[in-house]
XYZ file of C-alpha atoms in Angstrom:
131
model
C 7.277 82.222 -50.984
C 10.910 83.396 -51.003
C 9.811 86.995 -50.678
C 7.518 86.090 -47.763
C 10.491 84.496 -45.957
C 12.968 87.257 -46.751
C 11.043 90.030 -44.961
C 10.941 88.300 -41.532
C 14.576 87.252 -41.958
C 15.554 90.822 -42.840
C 13.649 92.095 -39.797
C 15.500 89.650 -37.545
C 18.891 90.551 -39.018
C 18.152 94.276 -38.628
C 17.970 93.758 -34.863
C 21.240 94.916 -33.260
C 21.100 92.228 -30.563
C 20.791 89.489 -33.187
C 23.637 90.915 -35.265
C 25.822 91.241 -32.165
C 25.030 87.648 -31.139
C 25.839 86.339 -34.619
C 29.108 88.286 -34.660
C 30.139 86.817 -31.298
C 29.105 83.320 -32.392
C 31.078 83.503 -35.654
C 34.099 85.090 -33.965
C 34.215 82.310 -31.380
C 33.797 79.573 -33.991
C 36.495 80.981 -36.262
C 38.768 81.762 -33.320
C 38.492 78.268 -31.827
C 39.103 76.694 -35.218
C 42.174 78.885 -35.774
C 43.464 78.050 -32.296
C 42.944 74.339 -32.983
C 44.911 74.587 -36.235
C 47.763 76.404 -34.478
C 47.900 73.921 -31.602
C 47.716 70.855 -33.850
C 50.449 72.347 -36.054
C 52.761 73.028 -33.109
C 52.013 69.816 -31.247
C 50.781 67.097 -33.610
C 48.707 64.240 -32.299
C 50.506 60.912 -31.772
C 50.499 58.725 -34.862
C 48.395 55.607 -35.088
C 46.305 55.606 -31.920
C 43.543 57.842 -33.200
C 43.330 56.037 -36.552
C 43.002 52.651 -34.804
C 40.263 53.969 -32.523
C 38.339 55.491 -35.428
C 38.661 52.256 -37.420
C 37.491 50.184 -34.428
C 34.218 52.117 -34.543
C 33.761 51.330 -38.244
C 34.547 54.882 -39.368
C 37.206 56.222 -41.679
C 39.687 58.820 -40.421
C 40.023 62.183 -42.109
C 42.653 61.630 -44.796
C 43.093 64.713 -47.013
C 45.873 66.963 -45.620
C 43.800 70.165 -45.490
C 40.794 68.386 -43.981
C 43.060 66.593 -41.545
C 44.526 69.889 -40.332
C 41.150 71.621 -39.994
C 38.858 68.775 -38.964
C 40.710 65.936 -37.264
C 41.199 67.897 -34.055
C 37.397 67.919 -33.644
C 37.029 64.180 -34.338
C 37.361 63.190 -30.681
C 35.394 61.813 -27.742
C 31.617 61.724 -28.269
C 31.925 63.021 -31.843
C 33.081 59.571 -32.927
C 30.076 57.880 -31.340
C 27.651 60.338 -32.912
C 29.352 59.818 -36.287
C 28.949 56.064 -35.942
C 25.259 56.381 -35.024
C 24.671 58.687 -38.013
C 26.456 56.255 -40.334
C 25.332 52.885 -38.996
C 22.460 53.513 -36.573
C 22.297 52.248 -32.998
C 24.051 48.983 -32.150
C 23.874 46.627 -29.187
C 26.545 48.443 -27.188
C 26.474 51.650 -25.149
C 25.472 53.820 -28.114
C 21.954 54.160 -26.696
C 23.433 56.660 -24.212
C 23.614 59.171 -27.078
C 20.483 61.093 -28.053
C 19.218 60.478 -31.602
C 18.450 64.021 -32.795
C 21.992 65.014 -33.835
C 22.720 61.773 -35.777
C 19.292 62.065 -37.421
C 20.034 65.646 -38.500
C 23.442 64.578 -39.856
C 21.785 61.821 -41.863
C 19.080 64.217 -43.123
C 21.707 66.796 -44.091
C 23.609 63.985 -45.804
C 20.693 63.189 -48.057
C 20.560 66.847 -49.136
C 24.324 67.286 -49.609
C 25.718 64.077 -51.042
C 28.791 65.793 -52.496
C 30.224 66.614 -49.059
C 32.095 64.056 -46.977
C 29.994 62.640 -44.130
C 32.364 64.017 -41.505
C 32.387 67.487 -43.067
C 28.569 67.509 -42.960
C 28.576 66.408 -39.321
C 31.135 69.031 -38.357
C 29.279 71.800 -40.189
C 26.035 70.865 -38.475
C 27.769 70.682 -35.112
C 29.393 74.071 -35.513
C 26.076 75.625 -36.487
C 23.978 74.038 -33.750
C 26.281 73.971 -30.713
C 26.241 76.869 -28.317
């Protein structure tokens, strides 16, 4: 089974267009993450407001220093609502405006990778699936 999957995967990765696309994708992801770390280091977010907003949604803010530096900058806007849906499901408020596929994938990934923090799983999935 593994051998039957490795040949098509090798054929895809041998394609120059696919390799070029993957290189651009990874360069952009790493570059944006590095830029976010630089910006958040030079101009930190205001204290308190973000933590209160995250807590009001029933989520926990990123707390470890390294995770906070790398991940908290991405924990904004709709990300928080998708995190809440993945963690608690849909509620009676406006959360039905958010499509269910991403929270379902985060929850599915969570069942396969219990050792990772829920937010780290969500971020990893988002970075891999967003264009």
